[in-house]
GROMACS .gro file of N, CA and C in nm:
model
  474
    1MET      N    1  -3.905 -21.312   0.208
    1MET     CA    2  -4.076 -21.343   0.346
    1MET      C    3  -4.014 -21.385   0.392
    2LYS      N    4  -4.108 -21.268   0.569
    2LYS     CA    5  -4.103 -21.306   0.662
    2LYS      C    6  -4.096 -21.388   0.718
    3HIS      N    7  -4.025 -21.461   0.822
    3HIS     CA    8  -3.989 -21.519   0.931
    3HIS      C    9  -4.057 -21.521   1.023
    4PRO      N   10  -4.097 -21.669   1.126
    4PRO     CA   11  -4.209 -21.636   1.173
    4PRO      C   12  -4.093 -21.597   1.361
    5SER      N   13  -3.929 -21.610   1.353
    5SER     CA   14  -3.899 -21.573   1.397
    5SER      C   15  -3.847 -21.416   1.425
    6ASP      N   16  -3.860 -21.376   1.269
    6ASP     CA   17  -3.848 -21.235   1.266
    6ASP      C   18  -3.861 -21.110   1.397
    7PRO      N   19  -3.838 -21.016   1.433
    7PRO     CA   20  -3.837 -20.935   1.510
    7PRO      C   21  -3.995 -20.864   1.459
    8ILE      N   22  -4.093 -20.825   1.576
    8ILE     CA   23  -4.165 -20.805   1.489
    8ILE      C   24  -4.196 -20.620   1.519
    9PRO      N   25  -4.165 -20.522   1.436
    9PRO     CA   26  -4.210 -20.385   1.444
    9PRO      C   27  -4.322 -20.341   1.602
   10THR      N   28  -4.257 -20.293   1.684
   10THR     CA   29  -4.440 -20.206   1.782
   10THR      C   30  -4.467 -20.157   1.764
   11ASP      N   31  -4.551 -20.077   1.626
   11ASP     CA   32  -4.542 -20.034   1.599
   11ASP      C   33  -4.709 -20.160   1.491
   12ASP      N   34  -4.665 -20.246   1.511
   12ASP     CA   35  -4.761 -20.349   1.437
   12ASP      C   36  -4.873 -20.404   1.560
   13VAL      N   37  -4.829 -20.406   1.664
   13VAL     CA   38  -4.882 -20.481   1.809
   13VAL      C   39  -4.944 -20.374   1.792
   14SER      N   40  -5.079 -20.415   1.850
   14SER     CA   41  -5.252 -20.400   1.910
   14SER      C   42  -5.183 -20.372   2.031
   15PRO      N   43  -5.214 -20.262   2.033
   15PRO     CA   44  -5.285 -20.219   2.218
   15PRO      C   45  -5.366 -20.380   2.320
   16ALA      N   46  -5.512 -20.355   2.227
   16ALA     CA   47  -5.560 -20.463   2.279
   16ALA      C   48  -5.531 -20.593   2.277
   17VAL      N   49  -5.479 -20.633   2.245
   17VAL     CA   50  -5.397 -20.746   2.180
   17VAL      C   51  -5.302 -20.761   2.179
   18ALA      N   52  -5.182 -20.698   2.329
   18ALA     CA   53  -5.106 -20.662   2.368
   18ALA      C   54  -5.080 -20.756   2.480
   19THR      N   55  -5.258 -20.668   2.519
   19THR     CA   56  -5.305 -20.666   2.696
   19THR      C   57  -5.397 -20.807   2.680
   20GLU      N   58  -5.425 -20.868   2.628
   20GLU     CA   59  -5.531 -21.038   2.624
   20GLU      C   60  -5.410 -21.109   2.646
   21THR      N   61  -5.300 -21.105   2.534
   21THR     CA   62  -5.149 -21.234   2.488
   21THR      C   63  -5.087 -21.205   2.631
   22TRP      N   64  -5.106 -21.066   2.678
   22TRP     CA   65  -5.056 -21.044   2.823
   22TRP      C   66  -5.113 -21.123   2.947
   23LEU      N   67  -5.265 -21.090   2.939
   23LEU     CA   68  -5.366 -21.186   3.084
   23LEU      C   69  -5.325 -21.312   3.003
   24ALA      N   70  -5.322 -21.372   2.905
   24ALA     CA   71  -5.309 -21.526   2.899
   24ALA      C   72  -5.157 -21.571   2.954
   25VAL      N   73  -5.059 -21.479   2.955
   25VAL     CA   74  -4.962 -21.523   2.932
   25VAL      C   75  -4.978 -21.545   3.176
   26VAL      N   76  -5.065 -21.461   3.208
   26VAL     CA   77  -5.004 -21.441   3.417
   26VAL      C   78  -5.125 -21.536   3.385
   27GLN      N   79  -5.229 -21.503   3.289
   27GLN     CA   80  -5.296 -21.702   3.377
   27GLN      C   81  -5.269 -21.840   3.361
   28THR      N   82  -5.177 -21.832   3.296
   28THR     CA   83  -5.080 -21.989   3.271
   28THR      C   84  -4.977 -21.955   3.366
   29TYR      N   85  -4.882 -21.874   3.411
   29TYR     CA   86  -4.810 -21.892   3.511
   29TYR      C   87  -4.894 -21.881   3.613
   30ASN      N   88  -4.993 -21.830   3.625
   30ASN     CA   89  -5.028 -21.843   3.778
   30ASN      C   90  -5.124 -21.976   3.777
   31GLU      N   91  -5.156 -22.051   3.758
   31GLU     CA   92  -5.210 -22.167   3.668
   31GLU      C   93  -5.089 -22.224   3.676
   32CYS      N   94  -4.996 -22.296   3.650
   32CYS     CA   95  -4.866 -22.319   3.671
   32CYS      C   96  -4.837 -22.374   3.778
   33THR      N   97  -4.779 -22.187   3.886
   33THR     CA   98  -4.747 -22.176   4.043
   33THR      C   99  -4.879 -22.269   4.121
   34ALA      N  100  -4.981 -22.243   4.042
   34ALA     CA  101  -5.063 -22.317   4.176
   34ALA      C  102  -5.065 -22.498   4.162
   35THR      N  103  -5.081 -22.487   3.981
   35THR     CA  104  -5.039 -22.606   4.005
   35THR      C  105  -4.910 -22.744   4.028
   36LEU      N  106  -4.818 -22.660   4.059
   36LEU     CA  107  -4.696 -22.659   4.126
   36LEU      C  108  -4.680 -22.734   4.251
   37SER      N  109  -4.759 -22.557   4.283
   37SER     CA  110  -4.766 -22.591   4.475
   37SER      C  111  -4.853 -22.716   4.506
   38LYS      N  112  -5.006 -22.745   4.386
   38LYS     CA  113  -4.995 -22.827   4.477
   38LYS      C  114  -5.008 -22.969   4.433
   39ARG      N  115  -4.920 -22.998   4.372
   39ARG     CA  116  -4.846 -23.165   4.317
   39ARG      C  117  -4.679 -23.143   4.462
   40LEU      N  118  -4.683 -23.020   4.468
   40LEU     CA  119  -4.540 -23.046   4.631
   40LEU      C  120  -4.607 -23.022   4.714
   41GLU      N  121  -4.771 -23.054   4.764
   41GLU     CA  122  -4.784 -23.075   4.844
   41GLU      C  123  -4.726 -23.226   4.977
   42PRO      N  124  -4.767 -23.257   4.907
   42PRO     CA  125  -4.726 -23.433   4.942
   42PRO      C  126  -4.560 -23.446   5.019
   43LEU      N  127  -4.470 -23.319   4.912
   43LEU     CA  128  -4.371 -23.335   4.967
   43LEU      C  129  -4.337 -23.270   5.084
   44GLY      N  130  -4.437 -23.137   5.131
   44GLY     CA  131  -4.452 -23.087   5.262
   44GLY      C  132  -4.341 -22.984   5.214
   45LEU      N  133  -4.334 -22.897   5.097
   45LEU     CA  134  -4.258 -22.801   5.011
   45LEU      C  135  -4.341 -22.716   4.905
   46SER      N  136  -4.281 -22.549   4.978
   46SER     CA  137  -4.374 -22.458   4.968
   46SER      C  138  -4.263 -22.409   4.775
   47LEU      N  139  -4.305 -22.343   4.717
   47LEU     CA  140  -4.304 -22.357   4.602
   47LEU      C  141  -4.145 -22.217   4.582
   48LEU      N  142  -4.117 -22.164   4.757
   48LEU     CA  143  -3.950 -22.070   4.790
   48LEU      C  144  -3.909 -22.234   4.797
   49GLU      N  145  -3.929 -22.271   4.865
   49GLU     CA  146  -3.836 -22.422   4.897
   49GLU      C  147  -3.815 -22.501   4.791
   50HIS      N  148  -3.941 -22.471   4.705
   50HIS     CA  149  -3.876 -22.543   4.586
   50HIS      C  150  -3.775 -22.503   4.470
   51GLU      N  151  -3.776 -22.402   4.479
   51GLU     CA  152  -3.705 -22.338   4.428
   51GLU      C  153  -3.529 -22.344   4.481
   52VAL      N  154  -3.518 -22.286   4.589
   52VAL     CA  155  -3.422 -22.351   4.675
   52VAL      C  156  -3.321 -22.491   4.611
   53LEU      N  157  -3.463 -22.520   4.678
   53LEU     CA  158  -3.375 -22.639   4.600
   53LEU      C  159  -3.313 -22.746   4.445
   54MET      N  160  -3.415 -22.703   4.356
   54MET     CA  161  -3.387 -22.684   4.261
   54MET      C  162  -3.263 -22.615   4.218
   55ASN      N  163  -3.258 -22.478   4.264
   55ASN     CA  164  -3.174 -22.407   4.257
   55ASN      C  165  -2.975 -22.466   4.333
   56LEU      N  166  -3.008 -22.537   4.420
   56LEU     CA  167  -2.833 -22.611   4.456
   56LEU      C  168  -2.865 -22.703   4.334
   57MET      N  169  -3.014 -22.798   4.352
   57MET     CA  170  -2.947 -22.858   4.265
   57MET      C  171  -2.914 -22.871   4.130
   58ARG      N  172  -2.865 -22.787   4.085
   58ARG     CA  173  -2.842 -22.694   3.951
   58ARG      C  174  -2.691 -22.668   3.961
   59SER      N  175  -2.713 -22.600   4.113
   59SER     CA  176  -2.534 -22.518   4.131
   59SER      C  177  -2.493 -22.518   4.195
   60ASP      N  178  -2.437 -22.650   4.281
   60ASP     CA  179  -2.342 -22.705   4.389
   60ASP      C  180  -2.262 -22.578   4.414
   61ASP      N  181  -2.253 -22.446   4.576
   61ASP     CA  182  -2.169 -22.422   4.651
   61ASP      C  183  -2.230 -22.318   4.645
   62LEU      N  184  -2.321 -22.233   4.539
   62LEU     CA  185  -2.397 -22.134   4.579
   62LEU      C  186  -2.398 -22.038   4.743
   63THR      N  187  -2.348 -21.931   4.749
   63THR     CA  188  -2.409 -21.861   4.896
   63THR      C  189  -2.562 -21.744   4.843
   64GLN      N  190  -2.529 -21.775   4.990
   64GLN     CA  191  -2.676 -21.717   5.035
   64GLN      C  192  -2.707 -21.632   4.921
   65LYS      N  193  -2.595 -21.497   4.945
   65LYS     CA  194  -2.667 -21.420   4.782
   65LYS      C  195  -2.654 -21.458   4.687
   66GLN      N  196  -2.622 -21.496   4.591
   66GLN     CA  197  -2.630 -21.575   4.524
   66GLN      C  198  -2.782 -21.679   4.516
   67LEU      N  199  -2.795 -21.752   4.627
   67LEU     CA  200  -2.951 -21.804   4.604
   67LEU      C  201  -3.069 -21.725   4.609
   68SER      N  202  -3.094 -21.565   4.679
   68SER     CA  203  -3.168 -21.543   4.679
   68SER      C  204  -3.230 -21.441   4.576
   69HIS      N  205  -3.056 -21.407   4.454
   69HIS     CA  206  -3.108 -21.341   4.335
   69HIS      C  207  -3.148 -21.414   4.270
   70ARG      N  208  -3.100 -21.553   4.226
   70ARG     CA  209  -3.208 -21.639   4.139
   70ARG      C  210  -3.275 -21.632   4.207
   71CYS      N  211  -3.393 -21.690   4.351
   71CYS     CA  212  -3.467 -21.737   4.359
   71CYS      C  213  -3.600 -21.552   4.396
   72PHE      N  214  -3.519 -21.474   4.333
   72PHE     CA  215  -3.620 -21.340   4.352
   72PHE      C  216  -3.641 -21.309   4.482
   73SER      N  217  -3.615 -21.377   4.605
   73SER     CA  218  -3.603 -21.347   4.719
   73SER      C  219  -3.559 -21.283   4.849
   74ALA      N  220  -3.555 -21.205   4.925
   74ALA     CA  221  -3.496 -21.171   5.065
   74ALA      C  222  -3.384 -21.235   5.165
   75LYS      N  223  -3.281 -21.223   5.103
   75LYS     CA  224  -3.173 -21.257   5.213
   75LYS      C  225  -3.246 -21.360   5.318
   76SER      N  226  -3.271 -21.213   5.395
   76SER     CA  227  -3.383 -21.283   5.457
   76SER      C  228  -3.410 -21.381   5.526
   77GLY      N  229  -3.523 -21.396   5.399
   77GLY     CA  230  -3.670 -21.491   5.397
   77GLY      C  231  -3.557 -21.624   5.313
   78ILE      N  232  -3.411 -21.612   5.275
   78ILE     CA  233  -3.328 -21.729   5.213
   78ILE      C  234  -3.283 -21.777   5.346
   79SER      N  235  -3.211 -21.734   5.437
   79SER     CA  236  -3.141 -21.740   5.536
   79SER      C  237  -3.214 -21.814   5.651
   80MET      N  238  -3.331 -21.783   5.664
   80MET     CA  239  -3.415 -21.841   5.772
   80MET      C  240  -3.456 -21.963   5.715
   81LEU      N  241  -3.455 -21.993   5.584
   81LEU     CA  242  -3.497 -22.105   5.550
   81LEU      C  243  -3.446 -22.175   5.539
   82ILE      N  244  -3.284 -22.152   5.472
   82ILE     CA  245  -3.139 -22.204   5.442
   82ILE      C  246  -3.126 -22.303   5.547
   83SER      N  247  -3.106 -22.152   5.731
   83SER     CA  248  -3.145 -22.285   5.870
   83SER      C  249  -3.230 -22.371   5.911
   84ARG      N  250  -3.331 -22.363   5.898
   84ARG     CA  251  -3.394 -22.452   5.808
   84ARG      C  252  -3.437 -22.587   5.805
   85PHE      N  253  -3.350 -22.595   5.674
   85PHE     CA  254  -3.298 -22.655   5.583
   85PHE      C  255  -3.139 -22.741   5.637
   86GLU      N  256  -3.097 -22.649   5.692
   86GLU     CA  257  -2.963 -22.678   5.738
   86GLU      C  258  -3.006 -22.829   5.910
   87ALA      N  259  -3.122 -22.788   5.980
   87ALA     CA  260  -3.108 -22.839   6.113
   87ALA      C  261  -3.189 -22.947   6.049
   88ASP      N  262  -3.240 -22.999   5.955
   88ASP     CA  263  -3.324 -23.075   5.854
   88ASP      C  264  -3.253 -23.177   5.819
   89GLY      N  265  -3.114 -23.154   5.756
   89GLY     CA  266  -3.052 -23.203   5.732
   89GLY      C  267  -3.023 -23.231   5.575
   90LEU      N  268  -3.102 -23.139   5.502
   90LEU     CA  269  -3.146 -23.092   5.333
   90LEU      C  270  -2.952 -23.027   5.314
   91ILE      N  271  -2.906 -22.937   5.283
   91ILE     CA  272  -2.832 -22.892   5.305
   91ILE      C  273  -2.689 -22.882   5.394
   92SER      N  274  -2.614 -22.866   5.326
   92SER     CA  275  -2.529 -22.819   5.380
   92SER      C  276  -2.413 -22.657   5.415
   93ARG      N  277  -2.363 -22.664   5.512
   93ARG     CA  278  -2.307 -22.497   5.481
   93ARG      C  279  -2.122 -22.533   5.499
   94ARG      N  280  -2.084 -22.487   5.411
   94ARG     CA  281  -1.886 -22.425   5.416
   94ARG      C  282  -1.830 -22.310   5.433
   95ARG      N  283  -1.796 -22.261   5.466
   95ARG     CA  284  -1.684 -22.135   5.423
   95ARG      C  285  -1.650 -22.099   5.295
   96SER      N  286  -1.642 -22.084   5.227
   96SER     CA  287  -1.557 -21.981   5.104
   96SER      C  288  -1.448 -21.926   5.144
   97ALA      N  289  -1.369 -22.046   5.018
   97ALA     CA  290  -1.211 -22.029   4.993
   97ALA      C  291  -1.176 -21.880   4.987
   98THR      N  292  -1.233 -21.838   4.918
   98THR     CA  293  -1.194 -21.657   4.872
   98THR      C  294  -1.196 -21.588   4.963
   99ASP      N  295  -1.404 -21.623   5.040
   99ASP     CA  296  -1.437 -21.532   5.097
   99ASP      C  297  -1.506 -21.556   5.205
  100GLN      N  298  -1.428 -21.574   5.357
  100GLN     CA  299  -1.433 -21.606   5.483
  100GLN      C  300  -1.527 -21.579   5.527
  101ARG      N  301  -1.612 -21.448   5.420
  101ARG     CA  302  -1.773 -21.434   5.465
  101ARG      C  303  -1.864 -21.521   5.420
  102ALA      N  304  -1.826 -21.527   5.388
  102ALA     CA  305  -1.967 -21.616   5.253
  102ALA      C  306  -1.962 -21.744   5.282
  103TRP      N  307  -2.092 -21.748   5.359
  103TRP     CA  308  -2.079 -21.975   5.272
  103TRP      C  309  -2.145 -22.040   5.141
  104LEU      N  310  -2.127 -22.118   5.171
  104LEU     CA  311  -2.126 -22.243   5.031
  104LEU      C  312  -2.198 -22.295   5.018
  105LEU      N  313  -2.344 -22.303   4.967
  105LEU     CA  314  -2.455 -22.397   5.039
  105LEU      C  315  -2.478 -22.490   4.907
  106SER      N  316  -2.481 -22.622   4.913
  106SER     CA  317  -2.469 -22.766   4.859
  106SER      C  318  -2.610 -22.911   4.975
  107LEU      N  319  -2.641 -22.931   4.861
  107LEU     CA  320  -2.722 -23.037   4.913
  107LEU      C  321  -2.681 -23.150   4.973
  108THR      N  322  -2.702 -23.173   5.078
  108THR     CA  323  -2.660 -23.350   5.186
  108THR      C  324  -2.709 -23.403   5.052
  109PRO      N  325  -2.780 -23.532   5.080
  109PRO     CA  326  -2.810 -23.640   4.998
  109PRO      C  327  -2.922 -23.691   5.021
  110LYS      N  328  -2.992 -23.638   5.175
  110LYS     CA  329  -3.087 -23.662   5.202
  110LYS      C  330  -3.183 -23.528   5.101
  111GLY      N  331  -3.057 -23.397   5.133
  111GLY     CA  332  -3.179 -23.280   5.011
  111GLY      C  333  -3.156 -23.313   4.856
  112GLN      N  334  -3.062 -23.481   4.826
  112GLN     CA  335  -3.059 -23.436   4.644
  112GLN      C  336  -3.161 -23.501   4.651
  113ILE      N  337  -3.258 -23.644   4.758
  113ILE     CA  338  -3.324 -23.736   4.744
  113ILE      C  339  -3.458 -23.615   4.718
  114LEU      N  340  -3.450 -23.540   4.800
  114LEU     CA  341  -3.572 -23.446   4.846
  114LEU      C  342  -3.591 -23.370   4.705
  115ALA      N  343  -3.489 -23.306   4.680
  115ALA     CA  344  -3.432 -23.200   4.505
  115ALA      C  345  -3.494 -23.287   4.368
  116ARG      N  346  -3.451 -23.388   4.357
  116ARG     CA  347  -3.540 -23.472   4.285
  116ARG      C  348  -3.673 -23.499   4.318
  117GLN      N  349  -3.680 -23.566   4.388
  117GLN     CA  350  -3.881 -23.577   4.367
  117GLN      C  351  -3.950 -23.425   4.273
  118ALA      N  352  -3.898 -23.307   4.413
  118ALA     CA  353  -3.960 -23.228   4.363
  118ALA      C  354  -3.891 -23.159   4.188
  119PHE      N  355  -3.799 -23.231   4.172
  119PHE     CA  356  -3.740 -23.196   3.989
  119PHE      C  357  -3.844 -23.271   3.890
  120ASP      N  358  -3.877 -23.380   4.022
  120ASP     CA  359  -4.014 -23.515   3.844
  120ASP      C  360  -4.106 -23.417   3.899
  121ILE      N  361  -4.129 -23.408   4.007
  121ILE     CA  362  -4.307 -23.314   3.984
  121ILE      C  363  -4.270 -23.138   3.890
  122GLN      N  364  -4.218 -23.063   3.889
  122GLN     CA  365  -4.195 -22.955   3.858
  122GLN      C  366  -4.168 -23.101   3.616
  123SER      N  367  -4.105 -23.131   3.636
  123SER     CA  368  -4.140 -23.211   3.519
  123SER      C  369  -4.244 -23.233   3.455
  124GLU      N  370  -4.358 -23.278   3.520
  124GLU     CA  371  -4.419 -23.327   3.490
  124GLU      C  372  -4.556 -23.200   3.498
  125VAL      N  373  -4.512 -23.139   3.556
  125VAL     CA  374  -4.600 -23.005   3.538
  125VAL      C  375  -4.551 -22.930   3.412
  126VAL      N  376  -4.420 -22.933   3.370
  126VAL     CA  377  -4.378 -22.812   3.257
  126VAL      C  378  -4.405 -22.906   3.125
  127THR      N  379  -4.428 -23.016   3.126
  127THR     CA  380  -4.415 -23.122   3.057
  127THR      C  381  -4.578 -23.087   3.029
  128ALA      N  382  -4.695 -23.138   3.108
  128ALA     CA  383  -4.786 -23.068   3.052
  128ALA      C  384  -4.831 -22.982   2.991
  129MET      N  385  -4.782 -22.871   3.073
  129MET     CA  386  -4.813 -22.753   3.002
  129MET      C  387  -4.759 -22.720   2.860
  130ALA      N  388  -4.648 -22.779   2.787
  130ALA     CA  389  -4.536 -22.727   2.721
  130ALA      C  390  -4.624 -22.914   2.615
  131LYS      N  391  -4.748 -22.965   2.588
  131LYS     CA  392  -4.747 -23.015   2.492
  131LYS      C  393  -4.833 -22.994   2.468
  132ALA      N  394  -4.886 -22.817   2.467
  132ALA     CA  395  -4.925 -22.760   2.420
  132ALA      C  396  -4.888 -22.726   2.282
  133PHE      N  397  -4.771 -22.704   2.279
  133PHE     CA  398  -4.672 -22.671   2.161
  133PHE      C  399  -4.655 -22.811   2.097
  134SER      N  400  -4.541 -22.693   1.945
  134SER     CA  401  -4.440 -22.819   1.923
  134SER      C  402  -4.317 -22.779   1.963
  135ASP      N  403  -4.231 -22.798   1.895
  135ASP     CA  404  -4.101 -22.777   1.940
  135ASP      C  405  -4.043 -22.681   1.897
  136GLU      N  406  -4.059 -22.719   1.766
  136GLU     CA  407  -4.096 -22.564   1.766
  136GLU      C  408  -4.081 -22.405   1.771
  137GLU      N  409  -4.276 -22.456   1.865
  137GLU     CA  410  -4.331 -22.359   1.906
  137GLU      C  411  -4.246 -22.295   2.004
  138LEU      N  412  -4.232 -22.427   2.079
  138LEU     CA  413  -4.164 -22.388   2.198
  138LEU      C  414  -4.050 -22.298   2.167
  139SER      N  415  -3.946 -22.296   2.125
  139SER     CA  416  -3.875 -22.279   2.072
  139SER      C  417  -3.892 -22.065   2.052
  140LEU      N  418  -3.991 -22.072   1.955
  140LEU     CA  419  -4.070 -21.878   1.938
  140LEU      C  420  -4.069 -21.865   2.087
  141VAL      N  421  -4.109 -21.966   2.163
  141VAL     CA  422  -4.176 -21.891   2.271
  141VAL      C  423  -4.052 -21.830   2.336
  142LYS      N  424  -3.989 -21.959   2.370
  142LYS     CA  425  -3.892 -21.929   2.468
  142LYS      C  426  -3.767 -21.756   2.379
  143SER      N  427  -3.728 -21.771   2.222
  143SER     CA  428  -3.670 -21.637   2.234
  143SER      C  429  -3.757 -21.482   2.221
  144ARG      N  430  -3.902 -21.540   2.236
  144ARG     CA  431  -4.005 -21.418   2.179
  144ARG      C  432  -4.009 -21.396   2.304
  145MET      N  433  -4.002 -21.456   2.464
  145MET     CA  434  -4.000 -21.444   2.589
  145MET      C  435  -3.835 -21.367   2.640
  146GLU      N  436  -3.740 -21.417   2.609
  146GLU     CA  437  -3.612 -21.365   2.587
  146GLU      C  438  -3.576 -21.192   2.542
  147ASP      N  439  -3.651 -21.212   2.425
  147ASP     CA  440  -3.695 -21.059   2.328
  147ASP      C  441  -3.736 -20.964   2.424
  148ALA      N  442  -3.893 -21.028   2.506
  148ALA     CA  443  -3.983 -20.959   2.617
  148ALA      C  444  -3.908 -20.897   2.671
  149THR      N  445  -3.858 -21.023   2.779
  149THR     CA  446  -3.742 -20.952   2.899
  149THR      C  447  -3.627 -20.838   2.850
  150ALA      N  448  -3.558 -20.888   2.727
  150ALA     CA  449  -3.454 -20.738   2.750
  150ALA      C  450  -3.507 -20.636   2.683
  151ARG      N  451  -3.645 -20.630   2.624
  151ARG     CA  452  -3.714 -20.491   2.659
  151ARG      C  453  -3.751 -20.458   2.753
  152LEU      N  454  -3.868 -20.548   2.783
  152LEU     CA  455  -3.843 -20.525   2.975
  152LEU      C  456  -3.741 -20.410   3.068
  153ARG      N  457  -3.621 -20.505   3.050
  153ARG     CA  458  -3.505 -20.502   3.127
  153ARG      C  459  -3.446 -20.320   3.061
  154THR      N  460  -3.477 -20.250   2.930
  154THR     CA  461  -3.490 -20.153   2.871
  154THR      C  462  -3.517 -20.096   2.931
  155LEU      N  463  -3.672 -20.064   2.938
  155LEU     CA  464  -3.732 -20.005   2.947
  155LEU      C  465  -3.740 -19.887   3.133
  156ARG      N  466  -3.754 -20.070   3.227
  156ARG     CA  467  -3.714 -20.085   3.359
  156ARG      C  468  -3.537 -19.955   3.392
  157ASP      N  469  -3.434 -20.004   3.277
  157ASP     CA  470  -3.344 -19.938   3.340
  157ASP      C  471  -3.320 -19.791   3.217
  158SER      N  472  -3.428 -19.768   3.148
  158SER     CA  473  -3.373 -19.614   3.139
  158SER      C  474  -3.482 -19.458   3.197
   0.00000   0.00000   0.00000
């Protein structure tokens, strides 16, 4: 008996259904980012600024290179943002003990407060979106998206 989480053979996938599903995922992603962007406006944050704060909240002492990789943004754009955040007292920089060329970035107490406010907004948006699913369905979506990501990486790298 086939279990819902079992991989689906690619020859069972209709290109038309695949395209419609992809469009639904893109539409949801676009709506999610638009909603998040609108909800972040009172904090004066862009989506990239939000992403930087969230990454520093999850992992203190990131380098600019690590941060730009995690935010899918050019290192130069992150560099300008980091300089502004540092001037605003949201982050601090210190030299890495293992690589004197690298700066380690951390949130200041002021930055932690703003990051927490942004995280609360993100949680509200994500929770509203997730309410369309049961926990089991969310686990299945997560698993399928991880599988799709792996397949796309393989295709990209082939």
